[in-house]
Amino acid sequence: MIEHDIIVIGGGLSGLRAALEAKRNGADVAVISKVPPIRSHSVAAQGGINASIGPDDSWDSHAYDTVKGSDYLADQDTVEILCKEAPEIVYEMENWGTLFSRTEDGKIAQRPFGGAGFPRTCYAGDRTGHNLLHTMYEQVLRAGVRIYNEWMVTRLATDSNRCTGFVALNLLNSELESFRAKSIVIATGGYGRIYQRSTNSIINTGFGISLAYRAGVPIQDMEFVQFHPTTLWGTNILITEGVRGEGGYLYNKDHERFMDKYAPESMELAPRDIVARSIQTEIDEGWGFSGGYVQLDITHLGKELINERLSGIRQICIDFAGVDPIKEPIPVQPGHHYSMGGISSGKDGLTPLDGLYAIGECACISVHGANRLGGNSLLDTIVFGKRAGEHAANAVKSIAMPSEDSLNESLTEERSNIDSMMGDGGESFADVKDELRQTMQRYVGVYRNRGDLETGLANVKALEKRGENIHVKSRVNAFNMELMNVLEVKGMLDIARVITEGALVREESRGAHYRTDFLERDDEKWLKHTLAYLKDGNPKLEYKDVTITQFQPKRREY
Ligand SMILES: Cc1cc2nc3c(=O)[nH]c(=O)nc-3n(C[C@H](O)[C@H](O)[C@H](O)COP(=O)(O)OP(=O)(O)OC[C@H]3O[C@@H](n4cnc5c(N)ncnc54)[C@H](O)[C@@H]3O)c2cc1C
């Protein structure tokens, strides 16, 4: 059994920030991660991180934009923390070595992003996540945090409403091991790969969310799934919102800048939910190009600006679509991008299970509500990662190490679970996964309605049944990818089920959840968060109030 005061599951920006802060506050802390930390998905973030450091900007203006962007579902007390702490977080990263892009007089440059009243997004070209994550990793190494690379956590252990640790699979040799800790922080990122078209990397299966759900923790607001308006047609690699922030135009096949029909004031810089729906409508109504896409044009920005601020995007377009955006428009279509919902947790990342924290994209601290503004997620990971690390370090000073019993029990259960999966017959994980991804894309996408959601739910339930009969045929010990996939696909099914049921029950349109059979937002009935608990193998939905402080809900117009 391996032991530390605090173990952080996940080596992305949120996990590393939590580990660093816990270590700085004197705890014995370790990070465990499926992939080496700098391969976490945070590295792929392109466009930037928001902070109100501009001369005319203010934290409450940032908070207002965030709450309005969230379609009033974000908790305003946590939004306040996010926006107040943003400038300090950005300057701290700068002081640690992040090379932000600069204005001519040497200040951190900021670009406009959708739904923001000011150019508020600080950026490092179009490789902001790369720069932030590498800086953070350097700090974690410098502080001497222990890192367990290439271990996959497969089950949390609990004892009388306390998380006591977890069981993990060493990917190098397929051995199971138990890890005991006074506090556990889940920072396992998003679940994009449950959709057929996603900007997320293959490792983003959302398994961490299902670990908590299976341990009895509620997951919150899962029906709010963000579709990014501009993903590269064909591969769905992200084309950052920074492209529109720098002045990119969207055109349909008749060369109309169609956004003036949908958001005449903000045009391409309306929030993501609105732009994604606008593009989808153009495609559905026959104004898209054959194959289902529209064009994102930056040719007018000029070679110099594109090479300086969007060089990564240019390279992606050349490598994956054979299109050079200096000379021709980029073909784009909406794709899954981000999870507004996640493990229900509070302003210090604490979940309802004692000793368990959740932060980053796997968590729902409720700063994004029904629709996240671009640039607020990187901020969320660092602000709440730091808070969770500090809180956990203080808490463990007065907590005893839990007994070994629950860990030993969990290890035995997980051994027998994995043994029961080995076999040559049964279903293939790949078939179940592919069908799940198609189902979610087709029936639980940008536009939703009762009929589609019911079909989607029936499909997910049928896949759950088939999921019980998936077997692992491979007997390889080193990096048994089939075993990993089989474990993860079951978690993907959990998440898909909760998203679909939550979406079916929520009879209104709010942010990214758009019902063609209930077109209006309905604050009277639905200004509330969804909580899903796992009860006897099914999600049980409950609701809780949204925290409103300074911004009363009103109609959202752009
Ligand atoms: C292409 C792209 C571009 C983006 N650009 C921006 C942007 O410009 N601005 C912005 O604000 N946001 C952006 N986002 C969103 C933002 O990057 C992510 O929400 C954020 O980085 C997530 O960080 P995280 O720490 O929560 O998780 P991640 O960085 O995804 O890290 C998850 C970690 O958990 C580990 N893990 C997962 N499961 C397990 C397990 N079972 N056992 C052990 N380890 C596990 C993984 O190995 C990984 O280390 C972008 C997202 C995408 C997809």
Coordinates of C-alpha atoms and ligand atoms in Angstrom, one line a residue:
M1 CA 0.0 0.0 0.0
I2 CA 1.3 3.4 -1.0
E3 CA 0.6 6.4 1.4
H4 CA 0.7 10.2 1.2
D5 CA -1.2 12.9 3.1
I6 CA -2.8 14.1 -0.1
I7 CA -2.9 12.5 -3.5
V8 CA -4.1 14.4 -6.5
I9 CA -5.5 12.2 -9.3
G10 CA -4.7 14.0 -12.6
G11 CA -1.6 15.9 -13.8
G12 CA -3.4 18.7 -15.8
L13 CA -3.3 22.4 -14.9
S14 CA -5.8 22.0 -12.0
G15 CA -4.2 18.9 -10.5
L16 CA -0.7 20.3 -10.7
R17 CA -1.8 23.6 -9.2
A18 CA -3.5 21.8 -6.3
A19 CA -0.5 19.7 -5.7
L20 CA 1.8 22.7 -5.7
E21 CA -0.2 24.6 -3.3
A22 CA -0.6 21.7 -0.9
K23 CA 3.2 21.2 -1.0
R24 CA 3.8 24.9 -0.4
N25 CA 1.5 24.5 2.7
G26 CA 3.6 21.7 4.1
A27 CA 1.8 18.6 3.1
D28 CA 3.3 15.3 1.9
V29 CA 1.6 15.3 -1.6
A30 CA 1.7 13.2 -4.7
V31 CA 0.2 13.3 -8.2
I32 CA -0.9 10.2 -10.0
S33 CA -1.7 10.4 -13.7
K34 CA -2.6 8.2 -16.6
V35 CA -0.2 10.1 -18.8
P36 CA 2.9 12.2 -17.9
P37 CA 1.5 15.5 -16.7
I38 CA 2.7 17.6 -19.7
R39 CA 0.6 15.3 -22.0
S40 CA -2.6 16.2 -20.2
H41 CA -5.2 17.9 -22.2
S42 CA -4.5 21.3 -20.7
V43 CA -1.5 21.4 -23.0
A44 CA -3.8 21.7 -26.0
A45 CA -5.6 24.9 -24.8
Q46 CA -5.0 27.5 -27.5
G47 CA -6.8 30.8 -27.1
G48 CA -6.1 32.1 -23.6
I49 CA -6.9 32.8 -20.1
N50 CA -9.2 35.6 -18.8
A51 CA -8.3 38.3 -16.3
S52 CA -9.5 41.8 -15.9
I53 CA -6.1 43.4 -16.1
G54 CA -7.0 46.0 -18.8
P55 CA -7.1 49.7 -17.7
D56 CA -10.9 50.0 -18.1
D57 CA -11.8 46.5 -17.0
S58 CA -12.9 45.3 -13.6
W59 CA -13.6 42.0 -11.8
D60 CA -17.3 42.7 -11.6
S61 CA -17.5 43.4 -15.3
H62 CA -15.8 40.0 -15.8
A63 CA -18.3 38.5 -13.3
Y64 CA -21.3 40.0 -15.1
D65 CA -20.1 38.7 -18.5
T66 CA -19.6 35.2 -17.0
V67 CA -23.0 35.1 -15.3
K68 CA -24.8 36.4 -18.4
G69 CA -22.8 33.9 -20.5
S70 CA -23.9 31.1 -18.2
D71 CA -27.5 32.0 -18.8
Y72 CA -27.8 32.8 -15.1
L73 CA -27.1 29.2 -14.0
A74 CA -23.7 29.9 -12.5
D75 CA -23.4 30.4 -8.8
Q76 CA -22.6 34.0 -8.4
D77 CA -20.6 33.6 -5.2
T78 CA -18.1 31.3 -6.9
V79 CA -18.0 33.4 -10.0
E80 CA -17.0 36.3 -7.8
I81 CA -14.0 34.3 -6.5
L82 CA -13.0 33.3 -10.0
C83 CA -13.0 36.8 -11.3
K84 CA -11.5 38.5 -8.3
E85 CA -8.6 36.1 -8.2
A86 CA -7.9 36.1 -11.9
P87 CA -5.4 39.0 -12.2
E88 CA -3.2 37.6 -9.3
I89 CA -3.3 34.2 -10.9
V90 CA -2.1 35.5 -14.3
Y91 CA 0.6 37.6 -12.8
E92 CA 1.8 34.7 -10.7
M93 CA 2.0 32.5 -13.8
E94 CA 3.9 35.3 -15.5
N95 CA 6.3 35.5 -12.6
W96 CA 6.9 31.8 -12.7
G97 CA 7.9 32.0 -16.3
T98 CA 4.9 31.8 -18.7
L99 CA 5.8 33.7 -21.9
F100 CA 2.6 35.6 -22.5
S101 CA 2.2 37.6 -25.8
R102 CA 3.0 41.3 -25.3
T103 CA 1.7 44.7 -26.4
E104 CA 4.2 47.1 -28.0
D105 CA 4.8 48.7 -24.6
G106 CA 5.6 45.4 -23.0
K107 CA 2.4 44.7 -21.1
I108 CA 0.6 41.3 -21.3
A109 CA -1.5 41.4 -24.5
Q110 CA -5.2 40.6 -24.4
R111 CA -7.6 39.6 -27.2
P112 CA -11.4 39.8 -27.4
F113 CA -13.3 36.5 -26.8
G114 CA -17.0 35.7 -27.2
G115 CA -19.4 37.2 -24.7
A116 CA -16.8 39.4 -23.1
G117 CA -17.3 43.2 -22.7
F118 CA -13.5 43.9 -22.9
P119 CA -10.5 42.3 -24.6
R120 CA -9.8 40.2 -21.5
T121 CA -8.1 37.1 -22.7
C122 CA -4.4 36.9 -22.0
Y123 CA -2.6 34.6 -24.4
A124 CA 0.6 33.0 -25.4
G125 CA 0.1 33.0 -29.2
D126 CA -2.2 30.2 -29.8
R127 CA -0.4 27.8 -27.5
T128 CA -1.5 29.2 -24.1
G129 CA -2.2 25.9 -22.5
H130 CA 1.2 24.6 -23.6
N131 CA 3.0 27.5 -21.9
L132 CA 0.9 27.4 -18.8
L133 CA 1.2 23.7 -18.2
H134 CA 4.9 23.6 -18.8
T135 CA 5.4 26.5 -16.3
M136 CA 3.2 24.7 -13.8
Y137 CA 5.1 21.4 -14.2
E138 CA 8.4 23.1 -13.7
Q139 CA 7.1 24.6 -10.4
V140 CA 5.8 21.2 -9.3
L141 CA 9.1 19.5 -10.0
R142 CA 11.0 22.4 -8.2
A143 CA 8.8 21.9 -5.2
G144 CA 9.5 18.2 -5.1
V145 CA 6.0 16.8 -5.5
R146 CA 6.1 13.0 -6.0
I147 CA 4.6 12.0 -9.4
Y148 CA 3.3 8.5 -10.3
N149 CA 3.3 8.5 -14.1
E150 CA 1.2 6.1 -16.1
W151 CA -1.1 4.8 -13.4
M152 CA -4.9 4.7 -13.9
V153 CA -7.1 5.0 -10.9
T154 CA -9.9 2.5 -11.2
R155 CA -12.0 2.8 -8.0
L156 CA -12.3 5.0 -5.0
A157 CA -12.3 3.5 -1.5
T158 CA -14.7 4.8 1.1
D159 CA -15.4 4.2 4.8
S160 CA -18.5 5.8 6.5
N161 CA -18.8 8.8 4.2
R162 CA -15.0 9.4 4.0
C163 CA -12.8 8.8 1.0
T164 CA -9.9 6.8 2.2
G165 CA -7.9 6.4 -1.0
F166 CA -8.2 4.4 -4.2
V167 CA -7.1 1.5 -6.2
A168 CA -4.9 2.1 -9.3
L169 CA -3.7 0.0 -12.2
N170 CA 0.0 0.3 -13.0
L171 CA -0.1 0.6 -16.8
L172 CA 3.4 -0.6 -17.1
N173 CA 2.7 -4.1 -15.8
S174 CA -1.1 -4.3 -15.2
E175 CA -0.6 -4.8 -11.4
L176 CA -3.2 -3.3 -9.1
E177 CA -2.1 -1.3 -6.1
S178 CA -3.9 0.5 -3.3
F179 CA -3.1 4.1 -2.3
R180 CA -4.1 5.5 1.1
A181 CA -4.4 9.2 1.9
K182 CA -6.1 11.6 4.3
S183 CA -7.4 13.7 1.3
I184 CA -7.9 12.9 -2.4
V185 CA -8.2 15.5 -5.1
I186 CA -9.9 14.4 -8.3
A187 CA -8.6 16.5 -11.3
T188 CA -9.2 14.1 -14.2
G189 CA -10.5 16.5 -16.9
G190 CA -13.4 16.3 -19.3
Y191 CA -15.4 13.5 -21.1
G192 CA -15.3 14.8 -24.7
R193 CA -14.7 11.4 -26.2
I194 CA -18.3 10.2 -25.5
Y195 CA -19.2 12.3 -28.5
Q196 CA -18.3 11.3 -32.1
R197 CA -17.1 14.8 -33.0
S198 CA -14.9 16.3 -30.2
T199 CA -12.0 18.6 -29.8
N200 CA -10.8 16.6 -26.9
S201 CA -7.9 14.1 -26.9
I202 CA -8.5 10.4 -26.8
I203 CA -7.7 10.2 -23.1
N204 CA -10.6 12.5 -22.2
T205 CA -13.2 9.8 -21.3
G206 CA -14.5 11.4 -18.1
F207 CA -13.7 8.3 -16.1
G208 CA -12.8 10.4 -13.1
I209 CA -16.4 11.7 -12.9
S210 CA -17.7 8.2 -12.9
L211 CA -15.3 7.2 -10.1
A212 CA -16.9 9.8 -7.9
Y213 CA -20.4 9.0 -9.1
R214 CA -19.9 5.3 -8.3
A215 CA -18.6 6.3 -4.8
G216 CA -21.9 8.0 -4.1
V217 CA -21.0 11.6 -4.9
P218 CA -23.6 13.6 -6.9
I219 CA -22.7 14.9 -10.3
Q220 CA -24.1 18.2 -11.3
D221 CA -25.6 20.0 -14.4
M222 CA -24.4 17.3 -16.7
E223 CA -27.0 18.1 -19.4
F224 CA -25.0 21.3 -20.2
V225 CA -22.5 20.2 -22.8
Q226 CA -20.6 22.8 -24.7
F227 CA -20.3 22.5 -28.5
H228 CA -17.5 24.7 -29.9
P229 CA -18.7 26.5 -33.0
T230 CA -15.4 26.1 -34.9
T231 CA -13.8 22.7 -35.1
L232 CA -11.8 21.7 -38.2
W233 CA -14.1 19.9 -40.6
G234 CA -13.1 16.2 -40.9
T235 CA -11.0 15.8 -37.7
N236 CA -12.7 18.2 -35.3
I237 CA -9.4 19.7 -34.1
L238 CA -10.2 22.9 -32.3
I239 CA -9.9 26.2 -34.2
T240 CA -9.6 28.5 -31.3
E241 CA -12.1 31.3 -30.6
G242 CA -9.0 33.5 -30.7
V243 CA -9.3 33.3 -34.5
R244 CA -12.6 35.1 -34.3
G245 CA -11.1 37.3 -31.6
E246 CA -8.4 38.4 -34.0
G247 CA -11.1 39.3 -36.5
G248 CA -12.1 36.1 -38.4
Y249 CA -15.4 36.1 -40.3
L250 CA -17.9 33.3 -40.8
Y251 CA -19.4 32.7 -44.2
N252 CA -22.0 30.4 -45.6
K253 CA -21.9 28.9 -49.1
D254 CA -23.4 32.1 -50.6
H255 CA -20.6 34.1 -49.0
E256 CA -23.0 35.7 -46.6
R257 CA -21.6 36.8 -43.2
F258 CA -24.6 35.0 -41.6
M259 CA -24.0 36.0 -38.0
D260 CA -25.8 39.2 -38.6
K261 CA -29.0 37.2 -38.6
Y262 CA -28.4 35.7 -35.2
A263 CA -26.3 38.1 -33.1
P264 CA -26.3 41.5 -35.0
E265 CA -24.4 43.3 -32.2
S266 CA -21.7 40.8 -31.4
M267 CA -21.5 38.9 -34.7
E268 CA -18.8 36.3 -34.6
L269 CA -18.0 37.2 -31.0
A270 CA -21.3 36.1 -29.6
P271 CA -20.9 33.4 -26.9
R272 CA -20.2 29.8 -28.1
D273 CA -23.7 28.4 -27.6
I274 CA -25.2 31.1 -29.9
V275 CA -22.5 30.8 -32.6
A276 CA -22.6 27.0 -32.5
R277 CA -26.4 27.0 -33.0
S278 CA -26.1 29.6 -35.8
I279 CA -23.6 27.5 -37.7
Q280 CA -25.7 24.4 -37.2
T281 CA -28.8 26.1 -38.4
E282 CA -27.0 27.3 -41.6
I283 CA -25.9 23.8 -42.2
D284 CA -29.3 22.2 -41.4
E285 CA -31.1 24.7 -43.7
G286 CA -28.9 24.0 -46.6
W287 CA -26.7 27.1 -46.5
G288 CA -23.6 25.2 -45.5
F289 CA -21.1 23.6 -47.9
S290 CA -21.6 20.1 -49.1
G291 CA -20.5 17.7 -46.3
G292 CA -21.8 20.0 -43.6
Y293 CA -19.5 22.9 -42.9
V294 CA -19.2 26.7 -43.1
Q295 CA -16.1 28.8 -43.7
L296 CA -14.0 30.7 -41.2
D297 CA -12.0 33.4 -43.1
I298 CA -8.9 35.1 -41.9
T299 CA -7.2 35.8 -45.2
H300 CA -7.9 39.6 -44.7
L301 CA -5.8 39.6 -41.4
G302 CA -2.6 39.2 -43.4
K303 CA 0.4 36.8 -43.3
E304 CA 2.2 38.7 -40.6
L305 CA -0.5 38.7 -38.0
I306 CA -1.4 35.1 -38.7
N307 CA 2.1 33.9 -38.3
E308 CA 2.6 35.9 -35.2
R309 CA -0.6 35.1 -33.3
L310 CA -2.1 32.1 -35.0
S311 CA 0.8 30.1 -36.2
G312 CA -0.3 26.9 -34.5
I313 CA -3.8 27.1 -36.1
R314 CA -2.2 27.7 -39.5
Q315 CA -0.1 24.6 -39.1
I316 CA -3.1 22.5 -38.0
C317 CA -5.0 23.6 -41.0
I318 CA -2.2 22.8 -43.4
D319 CA -1.4 19.4 -41.8
F320 CA -5.0 18.2 -41.2
A321 CA -7.1 19.9 -43.9
G322 CA -4.5 20.8 -46.6
V323 CA -5.7 24.5 -46.3
D324 CA -3.4 27.4 -45.7
P325 CA -5.5 30.1 -43.9
I326 CA -3.2 32.8 -45.2
K327 CA -4.6 32.1 -48.7
E328 CA -8.0 30.4 -48.2
P329 CA -10.8 30.1 -45.6
I330 CA -10.9 27.3 -43.0
P331 CA -13.8 24.7 -43.2
V332 CA -15.4 24.5 -39.8
Q333 CA -18.3 22.8 -38.1
P334 CA -19.5 22.6 -34.4
G335 CA -18.1 19.8 -32.2
H336 CA -18.2 18.8 -28.6
H337 CA -15.7 20.8 -26.6
Y338 CA -16.3 21.2 -22.9
S339 CA -18.2 19.9 -19.9
M340 CA -20.0 22.5 -17.9
G341 CA -21.2 19.8 -15.5
G342 CA -19.2 17.5 -13.3
I343 CA -18.6 16.3 -9.8
S344 CA -20.5 18.6 -7.5
S345 CA -18.0 20.6 -5.4
G346 CA -17.8 23.8 -3.4
K347 CA -15.6 26.9 -3.5
D348 CA -12.6 25.0 -2.1
G349 CA -13.3 22.0 -4.3
L350 CA -14.8 20.0 -1.4
T351 CA -17.4 17.4 -2.4
P352 CA -20.1 15.9 -0.2
L353 CA -17.8 12.9 0.5
D354 CA -15.4 13.8 3.3
G355 CA -11.8 14.0 2.3
L356 CA -12.7 14.1 -1.4
Y357 CA -12.1 17.2 -3.5
A358 CA -12.8 17.8 -7.2
I359 CA -11.4 20.6 -9.4
G360 CA -10.9 21.5 -13.0
E361 CA -13.1 20.3 -15.9
C362 CA -14.2 17.1 -14.1
A363 CA -15.8 19.3 -11.4
C364 CA -18.8 21.5 -11.2
I365 CA -18.0 24.3 -8.9
S366 CA -20.6 26.1 -10.9
V367 CA -18.7 29.0 -12.4
H368 CA -19.8 28.2 -16.0
G369 CA -23.5 27.5 -15.5
A370 CA -25.2 26.6 -18.7
N371 CA -22.5 27.9 -21.0
R372 CA -18.8 28.6 -20.4
L373 CA -17.1 31.7 -21.9
G374 CA -13.9 31.0 -23.7
G375 CA -10.8 31.7 -21.5
N376 CA -12.6 31.0 -18.3
S377 CA -11.7 27.3 -18.0
L378 CA -7.9 27.7 -17.8
L379 CA -8.7 30.3 -15.1
D380 CA -11.0 27.9 -13.3
T381 CA -8.4 25.2 -13.2
I382 CA -5.7 27.4 -11.6
V383 CA -8.0 29.5 -9.2
F384 CA -9.8 26.5 -7.8
G385 CA -6.7 24.2 -8.0
K386 CA -4.9 26.6 -5.8
R387 CA -7.8 26.9 -3.3
A388 CA -8.3 23.1 -3.1
G389 CA -4.6 22.5 -2.5
E390 CA -4.5 25.0 0.3
H391 CA -7.7 23.8 1.9
A392 CA -6.6 20.1 1.8
A393 CA -3.2 20.9 3.2
N394 CA -4.8 22.7 6.2
A395 CA -7.4 20.0 6.7
V396 CA -4.9 17.1 6.8
K397 CA -3.1 18.6 9.7
S398 CA -6.0 17.5 12.0
I399 CA -7.0 14.3 10.1
A400 CA -5.7 10.8 11.0
M401 CA -4.6 8.4 8.3
P402 CA -7.7 6.2 7.6
S403 CA -7.5 2.5 8.5
E404 CA -6.3 0.1 5.8
D405 CA -9.5 -2.0 5.9
S406 CA -11.5 -0.2 3.2
L407 CA -8.5 -0.1 0.9
N408 CA -7.8 -3.8 1.3
E409 CA -11.5 -4.5 0.6
S410 CA -11.5 -2.3 -2.5
L411 CA -8.3 -3.9 -3.8
T412 CA -9.8 -7.4 -3.5
E413 CA -13.1 -6.2 -5.2
E414 CA -11.2 -4.6 -8.1
R415 CA -9.1 -7.7 -8.6
S416 CA -12.1 -9.8 -8.9
N417 CA -13.8 -7.2 -11.1
I418 CA -10.9 -7.3 -13.5
D419 CA -10.7 -11.1 -13.4
S420 CA -14.3 -11.3 -14.4
M421 CA -13.7 -9.2 -17.4
M422 CA -11.0 -11.4 -18.9
G423 CA -12.3 -13.7 -21.6
D424 CA -12.4 -14.4 -25.3
G425 CA -16.2 -14.1 -25.9
G426 CA -18.6 -11.3 -25.3
E427 CA -18.9 -7.8 -26.7
S428 CA -16.0 -5.7 -28.0
F429 CA -15.5 -2.4 -26.2
A430 CA -14.8 -0.7 -29.5
D431 CA -18.3 -1.5 -30.9
V432 CA -20.0 -0.3 -27.7
K433 CA -17.9 2.9 -27.6
D434 CA -18.5 3.7 -31.3
E435 CA -22.2 3.3 -31.0
L436 CA -22.3 5.4 -27.8
R437 CA -20.4 8.2 -29.5
Q438 CA -22.7 8.1 -32.5
T439 CA -25.8 8.1 -30.3
M440 CA -24.7 11.1 -28.3
Q441 CA -23.8 13.0 -31.4
R442 CA -27.0 12.3 -33.2
Y443 CA -29.6 12.5 -30.3
V444 CA -28.0 14.6 -27.6
G445 CA -26.3 17.3 -29.6
V446 CA -26.5 21.0 -30.3
Y447 CA -30.3 20.8 -30.8
R448 CA -32.4 18.5 -28.7
N449 CA -36.1 17.4 -28.4
R450 CA -38.1 14.9 -26.6
G451 CA -38.2 12.3 -29.4
D452 CA -34.5 12.4 -30.0
L453 CA -33.6 12.3 -26.3
E454 CA -35.9 9.3 -25.7
T455 CA -34.3 7.5 -28.6
G456 CA -30.8 8.5 -27.2
L457 CA -31.7 7.2 -23.7
A458 CA -33.1 3.9 -25.0
N459 CA -29.8 3.4 -27.0
V460 CA -27.7 4.3 -24.0
K461 CA -29.6 1.8 -21.8
A462 CA -29.2 -0.9 -24.4
L463 CA -25.5 -0.2 -24.6
E464 CA -25.3 -0.4 -20.8
K465 CA -26.7 -3.9 -21.0
R466 CA -24.2 -4.8 -23.7
G467 CA -21.5 -3.2 -21.6
E468 CA -22.0 -5.8 -18.9
N469 CA -20.8 -8.4 -21.3
I470 CA -17.6 -6.7 -22.6
H471 CA -14.5 -8.9 -22.3
V472 CA -10.8 -8.2 -22.5
K473 CA -9.2 -10.6 -24.9
S474 CA -5.7 -9.2 -24.8
R475 CA -3.3 -10.9 -22.3
V476 CA -0.6 -8.3 -22.6
N477 CA 0.6 -6.9 -19.3
A478 CA 2.5 -3.8 -20.5
F479 CA 0.1 -1.1 -21.5
N480 CA -2.9 -3.3 -22.0
M481 CA -4.9 -0.7 -23.8
E482 CA -7.9 -3.0 -24.2
L483 CA -8.2 -3.4 -20.5
M484 CA -8.0 0.4 -20.0
N485 CA -10.6 0.9 -22.6
V486 CA -13.0 -1.7 -21.2
L487 CA -12.8 -0.1 -17.7
E488 CA -13.3 3.4 -19.2
V489 CA -16.2 2.6 -21.5
K490 CA -18.3 1.7 -18.5
G491 CA -17.6 5.1 -17.0
M492 CA -18.5 6.7 -20.4
L493 CA -21.9 4.9 -20.3
D494 CA -22.5 6.3 -16.8
I495 CA -21.9 9.8 -18.0
A496 CA -23.9 9.5 -21.2
R497 CA -26.9 8.2 -19.2
V498 CA -26.8 11.1 -16.8
I499 CA -26.4 13.7 -19.5
T500 CA -29.3 12.3 -21.5
E501 CA -31.7 11.8 -18.6
G502 CA -31.0 15.3 -17.3
A503 CA -31.6 16.8 -20.8
L504 CA -34.8 14.9 -21.2
V505 CA -36.2 16.1 -17.9
R506 CA -35.1 19.8 -18.3
E507 CA -38.0 21.2 -20.4
E508 CA -36.5 24.6 -21.3
S509 CA -33.7 26.1 -23.3
R510 CA -30.8 27.5 -21.4
G511 CA -27.3 28.1 -22.6
A512 CA -25.9 25.1 -24.4
H513 CA -29.0 23.0 -23.6
Y514 CA -31.4 23.9 -26.4
R515 CA -34.7 22.2 -26.8
T516 CA -36.6 22.8 -30.0
D517 CA -39.8 21.7 -28.2
F518 CA -39.2 24.2 -25.3
L519 CA -37.7 27.2 -26.9
E520 CA -37.7 29.6 -24.0
R521 CA -35.7 29.7 -20.8
D522 CA -38.1 29.0 -17.9
D523 CA -36.7 30.6 -14.7
E524 CA -39.8 29.8 -12.7
K525 CA -39.4 26.1 -13.1
W526 CA -35.8 25.6 -14.1
L527 CA -33.6 28.2 -12.4
K528 CA -31.9 25.3 -10.5
H529 CA -29.0 22.9 -10.6
T530 CA -29.5 19.2 -11.5
L531 CA -27.8 16.7 -9.1
A532 CA -27.6 13.1 -10.2
Y533 CA -26.9 10.3 -7.6
L534 CA -26.3 6.7 -8.5
K535 CA -29.0 4.6 -6.9
D536 CA -29.4 0.9 -7.6
G537 CA -27.6 1.3 -11.0
N538 CA -29.7 4.2 -12.2
P539 CA -29.3 8.0 -11.9
K540 CA -31.7 9.6 -9.4
L541 CA -32.2 13.3 -10.2
E542 CA -32.5 16.0 -7.5
Y543 CA -32.4 19.7 -7.8
K544 CA -30.9 22.6 -5.8
D545 CA -31.1 26.4 -5.9
V546 CA -28.7 28.6 -7.9
T547 CA -26.9 31.2 -5.8
I548 CA -27.7 34.7 -7.0
T549 CA -26.0 37.7 -5.5
Q550 CA -25.6 40.8 -7.5
F551 CA -27.0 40.0 -11.0
Q552 CA -30.7 39.3 -11.3
P553 CA -31.6 37.0 -14.2
K554 CA -32.8 38.9 -17.3
R555 CA -33.2 38.1 -21.0
R556 CA -29.9 37.3 -22.6
E557 CA -29.2 39.4 -25.8
Y558 CA -26.0 40.0 -27.8
Ligands
LIG1 C1 -8.5 21.9 -27.8 C2 -8.8 22.6 -26.6 C3 -8.5 24.0 -26.4 C4 -8.8 24.7 -25.3 N1 -8.5 26.0 -25.2 C5 -8.9 26.7 -24.1 C6 -8.5 28.0 -23.9 O1 -7.9 28.6 -24.8 N2 -8.9 28.7 -22.8 C7 -9.6 28.1 -21.8 O2 -9.9 28.7 -20.8 N3 -9.9 26.8 -21.9 C8 -9.5 26.0 -23.0 N4 -9.9 24.7 -23.1 C9 -10.4 24.0 -21.9 C10 -9.3 23.7 -21.0 O3 -8.1 23.5 -21.7 C11 -9.6 22.5 -20.1 O4 -10.9 22.6 -19.6 C12 -8.6 22.4 -19.0 O5 -7.3 22.5 -19.4 C13 -8.8 21.1 -18.2 O6 -7.8 21.0 -17.2 P1 -7.9 19.8 -16.1 O7 -6.8 20.1 -15.2 O8 -9.3 19.8 -15.5 O9 -7.8 18.5 -16.9 P2 -6.7 17.9 -18.0 O10 -5.7 18.8 -18.4 O11 -7.6 17.2 -19.0 O12 -6.0 16.8 -17.1 C14 -6.6 15.6 -16.7 C15 -5.6 14.7 -16.0 O13 -6.2 13.6 -15.4 C16 -5.5 12.4 -15.7 N5 -6.5 11.3 -15.5 C17 -7.7 11.2 -16.0 N6 -8.3 10.1 -15.6 C18 -7.4 9.5 -14.8 C19 -7.4 8.2 -14.0 N7 -8.5 7.4 -14.0 N8 -6.4 7.9 -13.3 C20 -5.3 8.7 -13.3 N9 -5.2 9.9 -14.0 C21 -6.2 10.2 -14.7 C22 -4.9 12.6 -17.0 O14 -3.8 11.8 -17.2 C23 -4.6 14.1 -17.0 O15 -3.3 14.3 -16.4 C24 -9.6 24.0 -24.3 C25 -9.9 22.7 -24.4 C26 -9.6 22.0 -25.6 C27 -10.1 20.6 -25.7

